[in-house]
PDB file of C-alpha atoms in Angstrom:
ATOM      1  CA  UNK A  27     -16.977   1.258  19.946  1.00  0.00           C
ATOM      2  CA  UNK A  28     -12.994   2.922  19.173  1.00  0.00           C
ATOM      3  CA  UNK A  29     -11.225   3.351  22.625  1.00  0.00           C
ATOM      4  CA  UNK A  30     -11.140   7.086  23.986  1.00  0.00           C
ATOM      5  CA  UNK A  31      -8.216   9.144  22.038  1.00  0.00           C
ATOM      6  CA  UNK A  32      -5.024   9.933  23.481  1.00  0.00           C
ATOM      7  CA  UNK A  33      -4.768  13.892  23.493  1.00  0.00           C
ATOM      8  CA  UNK A  34      -1.814  14.960  22.783  1.00  0.00           C
ATOM      9  CA  UNK A  35      -2.196  19.021  23.727  1.00  0.00           C
ATOM     10  CA  UNK A  36      -5.607  20.414  24.866  1.00  0.00           C
ATOM     11  CA  UNK A  37      -7.149  23.435  25.857  1.00  0.00           C
ATOM     12  CA  UNK A  38     -10.161  25.324  24.385  1.00  0.00           C
ATOM     13  CA  UNK A  39      -9.588  25.869  20.714  1.00  0.00           C
ATOM     14  CA  UNK A  40      -8.071  22.826  19.652  1.00  0.00           C
ATOM     15  CA  UNK A  41      -7.235  19.001  20.737  1.00  0.00           C
ATOM     16  CA  UNK A  42      -4.983  17.374  18.788  1.00  0.00           C
ATOM     17  CA  UNK A  43      -5.145  13.401  19.162  1.00  0.00           C
ATOM     18  CA  UNK A  44      -2.818  10.973  18.834  1.00  0.00           C
ATOM     19  CA  UNK A  45      -4.407   8.921  15.107  1.00  0.00           C
ATOM     20  CA  UNK A  46      -4.140   5.431  15.451  1.00  0.00           C
ATOM     21  CA  UNK A  47      -2.973   3.967  12.203  1.00  0.00           C
ATOM     22  CA  UNK A  48      -5.724   1.896  10.552  1.00  0.00           C
ATOM     23  CA  UNK A  49      -8.497   4.452  11.350  1.00  0.00           C
ATOM     24  CA  UNK A  50     -10.337   7.347   9.281  1.00  0.00           C
ATOM     25  CA  UNK A  51     -10.486  10.709  10.513  1.00  0.00           C
ATOM     26  CA  UNK A  52     -14.608  10.650   8.807  1.00  0.00           C
ATOM     27  CA  UNK A  53     -16.238   7.746   7.773  1.00  0.00           C
ATOM     28  CA  UNK A  54     -17.206   8.646   3.863  1.00  0.00           C
ATOM     29  CA  UNK A  55     -19.457   6.385   2.155  1.00  0.00           C
ATOM     30  CA  UNK A  56     -18.517   3.214   3.277  1.00  0.00           C
ATOM     31  CA  UNK A  57     -19.070   3.973   6.817  1.00  0.00           C
ATOM     32  CA  UNK A  58     -17.433   2.055   9.781  1.00  0.00           C
ATOM     33  CA  UNK A  59     -15.250   3.765  12.601  1.00  0.00           C
ATOM     34  CA  UNK A  60     -13.484   7.131  12.336  1.00  0.00           C
ATOM     35  CA  UNK A  61     -12.135   9.829  14.065  1.00  0.00           C
ATOM     36  CA  UNK A  62     -15.466  11.953  14.236  1.00  0.00           C
ATOM     37  CA  UNK A  63     -16.632   8.540  16.850  1.00  0.00           C
ATOM     38  CA  UNK A  64     -14.649  10.897  19.491  1.00  0.00           C
ATOM     39  CA  UNK A  65     -16.147  14.303  18.729  1.00  0.00           C
ATOM     40  CA  UNK A  66     -18.696  14.131  21.315  1.00  0.00           C
ATOM     41  CA  UNK A  67     -16.274  12.811  23.860  1.00  0.00           C
ATOM     42  CA  UNK A  68     -13.940  16.136  23.000  1.00  0.00           C
ATOM     43  CA  UNK A  69     -16.486  18.569  23.339  1.00  0.00           C
ATOM     44  CA  UNK A  70     -20.278  19.583  23.978  1.00  0.00           C
ATOM     45  CA  UNK A  71     -20.982  22.214  22.365  1.00  0.00           C
ATOM     46  CA  UNK A  72     -23.832  22.881  19.350  1.00  0.00           C
ATOM     47  CA  UNK A  73     -21.663  23.416  16.888  1.00  0.00           C
ATOM     48  CA  UNK A  74     -18.219  21.289  16.538  1.00  0.00           C
ATOM     49  CA  UNK A  75     -16.015  19.841  16.683  1.00  0.00           C
ATOM     50  CA  UNK A  76     -14.326  19.820  13.610  1.00  0.00           C
ATOM     51  CA  UNK A  77     -10.742  18.480  11.592  1.00  0.00           C
ATOM     52  CA  UNK A  78      -8.878  20.934  10.885  1.00  0.00           C
ATOM     53  CA  UNK A  79      -6.872  18.946   8.694  1.00  0.00           C
ATOM     54  CA  UNK A  80      -6.934  15.523   7.333  1.00  0.00           C
ATOM     55  CA  UNK A  81      -3.954  12.602   7.918  1.00  0.00           C
ATOM     56  CA  UNK A  82      -4.400   9.200   5.688  1.00  0.00           C
ATOM     57  CA  UNK A  83      -6.100   6.109   7.483  1.00  0.00           C
ATOM     58  CA  UNK A  84      -2.955   4.394   7.535  1.00  0.00           C
ATOM     59  CA  UNK A  85      -1.081   7.602   8.653  1.00  0.00           C
ATOM     60  CA  UNK A  86      -0.677   8.068  13.007  1.00  0.00           C
ATOM     61  CA  UNK A  87       0.091  10.777  14.564  1.00  0.00           C
ATOM     62  CA  UNK A  88      -0.456  14.308  15.417  1.00  0.00           C
ATOM     63  CA  UNK A  89      -4.803  15.391  14.055  1.00  0.00           C
ATOM     64  CA  UNK A  90      -5.970  18.756  14.693  1.00  0.00           C
ATOM     65  CA  UNK A  91      -9.359  19.310  16.043  1.00  0.00           C
ATOM     66  CA  UNK A  92     -10.916  22.763  16.586  1.00  0.00           C
ATOM     67  CA  UNK A  93     -13.266  22.380  19.383  1.00  0.00           C
ATOM     68  CA  UNK A  94     -14.376  26.798  18.177  1.00  0.00           C
ATOM     69  CA  UNK A  95     -15.382  27.676  14.595  1.00  0.00           C
ATOM     70  CA  UNK A  96     -13.208  30.938  14.966  1.00  0.00           C
ATOM     71  CA  UNK A  97     -10.551  28.099  16.421  1.00  0.00           C
ATOM     72  CA  UNK A  98     -10.843  26.042  12.601  1.00  0.00           C
ATOM     73  CA  UNK A  99     -11.135  29.345  10.832  1.00  0.00           C
ATOM     74  CA  UNK A 100      -7.370  30.818  12.425  1.00  0.00           C
ATOM     75  CA  UNK A 101      -6.254  27.192  11.881  1.00  0.00           C
ATOM     76  CA  UNK A 102      -7.061  26.822   8.421  1.00  0.00           C
ATOM     77  CA  UNK A 103      -5.405  29.860   7.660  1.00  0.00           C
ATOM     78  CA  UNK A 104      -2.711  28.642   8.911  1.00  0.00           C
ATOM     79  CA  UNK A 105      -2.220  25.855   7.096  1.00  0.00           C
ATOM     80  CA  UNK A 106      -3.251  27.126   4.164  1.00  0.00           C
ATOM     81  CA  UNK A 107      -0.257  29.870   3.895  1.00  0.00           C
ATOM     82  CA  UNK A 108       2.088  27.375   4.930  1.00  0.00           C
ATOM     83  CA  UNK A 109       2.738  28.574   8.736  1.00  0.00           C
ATOM     84  CA  UNK A 110       1.476  25.163   9.885  1.00  0.00           C
ATOM     85  CA  UNK A 111       5.035  23.327  10.864  1.00  0.00           C
ATOM     86  CA  UNK A 112       4.528  19.611   9.840  1.00  0.00           C
ATOM     87  CA  UNK A 113       7.389  17.356  10.310  1.00  0.00           C
ATOM     88  CA  UNK A 114       6.775  13.325   9.810  1.00  0.00           C
ATOM     89  CA  UNK A 115       8.401  10.402  10.386  1.00  0.00           C
ATOM     90  CA  UNK A 116       8.994   7.272   7.903  1.00  0.00           C
ATOM     91  CA  UNK A 117      10.315   4.576   7.510  1.00  0.00           C
ATOM     92  CA  UNK A 118      12.129   3.802   3.773  1.00  0.00           C
ATOM     93  CA  UNK A 119      13.277   1.190   1.689  1.00  0.00           C
ATOM     94  CA  UNK A 120      16.432   1.970   0.699  1.00  0.00           C
ATOM     95  CA  UNK A 121      18.687   5.116   1.615  1.00  0.00           C
ATOM     96  CA  UNK A 122      18.759   8.448  -0.425  1.00  0.00           C
ATOM     97  CA  UNK A 123      21.702   9.333  -2.167  1.00  0.00           C
ATOM     98  CA  UNK A 124      22.507  12.448  -0.343  1.00  0.00           C
ATOM     99  CA  UNK A 125      21.641  12.057   3.587  1.00  0.00           C
ATOM    100  CA  UNK A 126      19.341  15.557   3.679  1.00  0.00           C
ATOM    101  CA  UNK A 127      18.315  17.799   0.707  1.00  0.00           C
ATOM    102  CA  UNK A 128      14.507  19.082  -0.291  1.00  0.00           C
ATOM    103  CA  UNK A 129      11.919  17.576  -3.058  1.00  0.00           C
ATOM    104  CA  UNK A 130      10.739  19.942  -5.209  1.00  0.00           C
ATOM    105  CA  UNK A 131       7.822  17.632  -7.451  1.00  0.00           C
ATOM    106  CA  UNK A 132       4.298  18.842  -8.065  1.00  0.00           C
ATOM    107  CA  UNK A 133       1.658  16.463  -7.818  1.00  0.00           C
ATOM    108  CA  UNK A 134      -1.443  15.794  -9.463  1.00  0.00           C
ATOM    109  CA  UNK A 135      -4.187  13.992  -9.291  1.00  0.00           C
ATOM    110  CA  UNK A 136      -4.767  11.045 -11.604  1.00  0.00           C
ATOM    111  CA  UNK A 137      -7.907   8.590 -11.307  1.00  0.00           C
ATOM    112  CA  UNK A 138      -8.801   5.714 -13.483  1.00  0.00           C
ATOM    113  CA  UNK A 139     -11.664   3.539 -13.826  1.00  0.00           C
ATOM    114  CA  UNK A 140     -11.781   0.408 -12.040  1.00  0.00           C
ATOM    115  CA  UNK A 141      -8.208   1.510 -10.383  1.00  0.00           C
ATOM    116  CA  UNK A 142      -9.414   4.299  -7.765  1.00  0.00           C
ATOM    117  CA  UNK A 143      -6.801   7.250  -7.659  1.00  0.00           C
ATOM    118  CA  UNK A 144      -3.546   7.703  -6.727  1.00  0.00           C
ATOM    119  CA  UNK A 145      -1.490  11.397  -6.721  1.00  0.00           C
ATOM    120  CA  UNK A 146       1.732  11.523  -9.456  1.00  0.00           C
ATOM    121  CA  UNK A 147       4.645  13.888 -10.334  1.00  0.00           C
ATOM    122  CA  UNK A 148       3.383  16.568 -13.030  1.00  0.00           C
ATOM    123  CA  UNK A 149       4.962  19.325 -14.408  1.00  0.00           C
ATOM    124  CA  UNK A 150       1.363  21.679 -14.270  1.00  0.00           C
ATOM    125  CA  UNK A 151       0.389  19.912 -11.121  1.00  0.00           C
ATOM    126  CA  UNK A 152       0.095  21.937  -7.690  1.00  0.00           C
ATOM    127  CA  UNK A 153       3.375  22.928  -5.707  1.00  0.00           C
ATOM    128  CA  UNK A 154       5.079  20.593  -3.435  1.00  0.00           C
ATOM    129  CA  UNK A 155       8.212  20.852  -1.437  1.00  0.00           C
ATOM    130  CA  UNK A 156       9.477  18.547   1.385  1.00  0.00           C
ATOM    131  CA  UNK A 157      12.436  18.516   3.208  1.00  0.00           C
ATOM    132  CA  UNK A 158      14.611  15.484   4.530  1.00  0.00           C
ATOM    133  CA  UNK A 159      17.282  14.146   6.977  1.00  0.00           C
ATOM    134  CA  UNK A 160      18.371  11.048   7.169  1.00  0.00           C
ATOM    135  CA  UNK A 161      18.501  10.291  11.103  1.00  0.00           C
ATOM    136  CA  UNK A 162      19.177   6.782  10.591  1.00  0.00           C
ATOM    137  CA  UNK A 163      19.584   3.291   8.654  1.00  0.00           C
ATOM    138  CA  UNK A 164      20.839   0.193   8.377  1.00  0.00           C
ATOM    139  CA  UNK A 165      21.690  -1.160   5.168  1.00  0.00           C
ATOM    140  CA  UNK A 166      18.610  -1.708   3.750  1.00  0.00           C
ATOM    141  CA  UNK A 167      16.108   0.999   5.230  1.00  0.00           C
ATOM    142  CA  UNK A 168      16.210   4.520   6.497  1.00  0.00           C
ATOM    143  CA  UNK A 169      14.843   6.546   8.782  1.00  0.00           C
ATOM    144  CA  UNK A 170      13.432   9.989   7.999  1.00  0.00           C
ATOM    145  CA  UNK A 171      12.359  12.943   9.284  1.00  0.00           C
ATOM    146  CA  UNK A 172      10.240  14.930   6.895  1.00  0.00           C
ATOM    147  CA  UNK A 173       9.355  18.442   6.745  1.00  0.00           C
ATOM    148  CA  UNK A 174       5.903  19.310   4.800  1.00  0.00           C
ATOM    149  CA  UNK A 175       6.692  22.389   3.148  1.00  0.00           C
ATOM    150  CA  UNK A 176       3.023  22.472   1.348  1.00  0.00           C
ATOM    151  CA  UNK A 177       0.402  20.327   2.228  1.00  0.00           C
ATOM    152  CA  UNK A 178      -0.591  17.793  -0.741  1.00  0.00           C
ATOM    153  CA  UNK A 179      -2.178  14.618  -0.309  1.00  0.00           C
ATOM    154  CA  UNK A 180       0.304  12.104   0.004  1.00  0.00           C
ATOM    155  CA  UNK A 181       2.561  14.461  -0.192  1.00  0.00           C
ATOM    156  CA  UNK A 182       5.120  12.621   2.188  1.00  0.00           C
ATOM    157  CA  UNK A 183       4.539   8.816   0.674  1.00  0.00           C
ATOM    158  CA  UNK A 184       5.106  10.055  -3.056  1.00  0.00           C
ATOM    159  CA  UNK A 185       8.104  12.148  -1.983  1.00  0.00           C
ATOM    160  CA  UNK A 186      10.088   9.357  -0.978  1.00  0.00           C
ATOM    161  CA  UNK A 187       8.904   7.326  -3.731  1.00  0.00           C
ATOM    162  CA  UNK A 188      10.453   9.762  -6.203  1.00  0.00           C
ATOM    163  CA  UNK A 189      13.607   9.186  -3.817  1.00  0.00           C
ATOM    164  CA  UNK A 190      14.113   5.243  -4.878  1.00  0.00           C
ATOM    165  CA  UNK A 191      12.923   5.100  -1.525  1.00  0.00           C
ATOM    166  CA  UNK A 192       9.350   4.344  -1.020  1.00  0.00           C
ATOM    167  CA  UNK A 193       7.510   4.140   2.502  1.00  0.00           C
ATOM    168  CA  UNK A 194       7.452   0.744   4.356  1.00  0.00           C
ATOM    169  CA  UNK A 195       4.299  -0.922   3.868  1.00  0.00           C
ATOM    170  CA  UNK A 196       2.956   1.790   1.465  1.00  0.00           C
ATOM    171  CA  UNK A 197       2.578  -0.587  -1.464  1.00  0.00           C
ATOM    172  CA  UNK A 198       0.365   2.551  -3.149  1.00  0.00           C
ATOM    173  CA  UNK A 199       3.739   3.979  -4.133  1.00  0.00           C
ATOM    174  CA  UNK A 200       5.989   1.245  -4.257  1.00  0.00           C
ATOM    175  CA  UNK A 201       6.625  -0.353  -1.132  1.00  0.00           C
ATOM    176  CA  UNK A 202       7.184  -4.229  -0.926  1.00  0.00           C
ATOM    177  CA  UNK A 203       7.503  -4.547   2.374  1.00  0.00           C
ATOM    178  CA  UNK A 204       3.994  -6.333   4.299  1.00  0.00           C
ATOM    179  CA  UNK A 205       2.377  -4.758   7.045  1.00  0.00           C
ATOM    180  CA  UNK A 206       0.971  -1.378   8.377  1.00  0.00           C
ATOM    181  CA  UNK A 207       2.539   2.024   6.774  1.00  0.00           C
ATOM    182  CA  UNK A 208       5.543   3.115   8.789  1.00  0.00           C
ATOM    183  CA  UNK A 209       4.651   6.552   8.520  1.00  0.00           C
ATOM    184  CA  UNK A 210       4.239   8.974  11.477  1.00  0.00           C
ATOM    185  CA  UNK A 211       2.817  12.676  11.905  1.00  0.00           C
ATOM    186  CA  UNK A 212       5.397  13.378  14.259  1.00  0.00           C
ATOM    187  CA  UNK A 213       5.065  17.115  15.345  1.00  0.00           C
ATOM    188  CA  UNK A 214       2.263  19.457  14.652  1.00  0.00           C
ATOM    189  CA  UNK A 215       2.703  23.974  15.911  1.00  0.00           C
ATOM    190  CA  UNK A 216       1.058  26.137  14.621  1.00  0.00           C
ATOM    191  CA  UNK A 217       1.829  30.259  15.129  1.00  0.00           C
ATOM    192  CA  UNK A 218      -1.039  31.511  16.471  1.00  0.00           C
ATOM    193  CA  UNK A 219      -1.403  33.208  19.789  1.00  0.00           C
ATOM    194  CA  UNK A 220      -1.309  31.255  22.273  1.00  0.00           C
ATOM    195  CA  UNK A 221       0.559  28.551  20.293  1.00  0.00           C
ATOM    196  CA  UNK A 222      -0.800  25.283  19.488  1.00  0.00           C
ATOM    197  CA  UNK A 223       2.669  22.550  19.862  1.00  0.00           C
ATOM    198  CA  UNK A 224       2.089  18.942  19.842  1.00  0.00           C
ATOM    199  CA  UNK A 225       4.857  15.601  19.618  1.00  0.00           C
ATOM    200  CA  UNK A 226       2.997  12.073  18.895  1.00  0.00           C
ATOM    201  CA  UNK A 227       5.756   8.853  20.267  1.00  0.00           C
ATOM    202  CA  UNK A 228       6.069   6.292  17.430  1.00  0.00           C
ATOM    203  CA  UNK A 229       3.243   3.768  17.120  1.00  0.00           C
ATOM    204  CA  UNK A 230       3.639   0.211  18.037  1.00  0.00           C
ATOM    205  CA  UNK A 231       4.180  -0.957  14.514  1.00  0.00           C
ATOM    206  CA  UNK A 232       6.878   1.607  13.997  1.00  0.00           C
ATOM    207  CA  UNK A 233       9.376   0.833  16.873  1.00  0.00           C
ATOM    208  CA  UNK A 234      11.115  -2.551  15.864  1.00  0.00           C
ATOM    209  CA  UNK A 235      11.689  -0.647  12.381  1.00  0.00           C
ATOM    210  CA  UNK A 236      12.845   2.716  14.103  1.00  0.00           C
ATOM    211  CA  UNK A 237      14.889   0.691  16.844  1.00  0.00           C
ATOM    212  CA  UNK A 238      17.269  -0.969  13.794  1.00  0.00           C
ATOM    213  CA  UNK A 239      17.798   2.770  12.364  1.00  0.00           C
ATOM    214  CA  UNK A 240      19.321   3.507  15.781  1.00  0.00           C
ATOM    215  CA  UNK A 241      15.828   5.621  17.413  1.00  0.00           C
ATOM    216  CA  UNK A 242      16.057   4.935  21.287  1.00  0.00           C
ATOM    217  CA  UNK A 243      12.560   5.798  23.007  1.00  0.00           C
ATOM    218  CA  UNK A 244      14.676   8.099  25.577  1.00  0.00           C
ATOM    219  CA  UNK A 245      15.884  10.721  21.882  1.00  0.00           C
TER     220      UNK A 245
END
């Protein structure tokens, strides 16, 4: 059994979990541990809880779980209308050409027999926009804050790679760095009544890379 979840936010409608890297949100065809293993601890209602959105297995941080069906629908509307605030931290290889900017790059899912699927930039893809800011750096890596203005699969990962700065540990999109992926769902906000707001601390596997770029625990 996986350890009990860390709660970053909790009320009668929602909880926001601090999802650890390496844990899937649902078992999928291959089975195995997942966030859904925690559902019995979060609510004893006959229906629910429900995942209100998704995080990649290798991404840590804020994951919203709806405890009531009306809350699920309200959260899904926020995400669909672009009103949910989604801020990520990433440590990437290299340094972007400019210290801040907006990446506007449509994305399309590409499937290939034998090699699985990935997201690619495509003019006819779904619109995807990410605002980035360099918060710190070394000579060879950068600590980025990413504000996802849309919610496409692998958006942060593909958009960082499009800068020539793939996320460390993301071998699917170009990183040669071994080890866990350096991507954190740092902050999540929903403008509901009352609002939902949560901030996730950096996971242990990101602390060294963030510290090298200038992050301090009390910042």
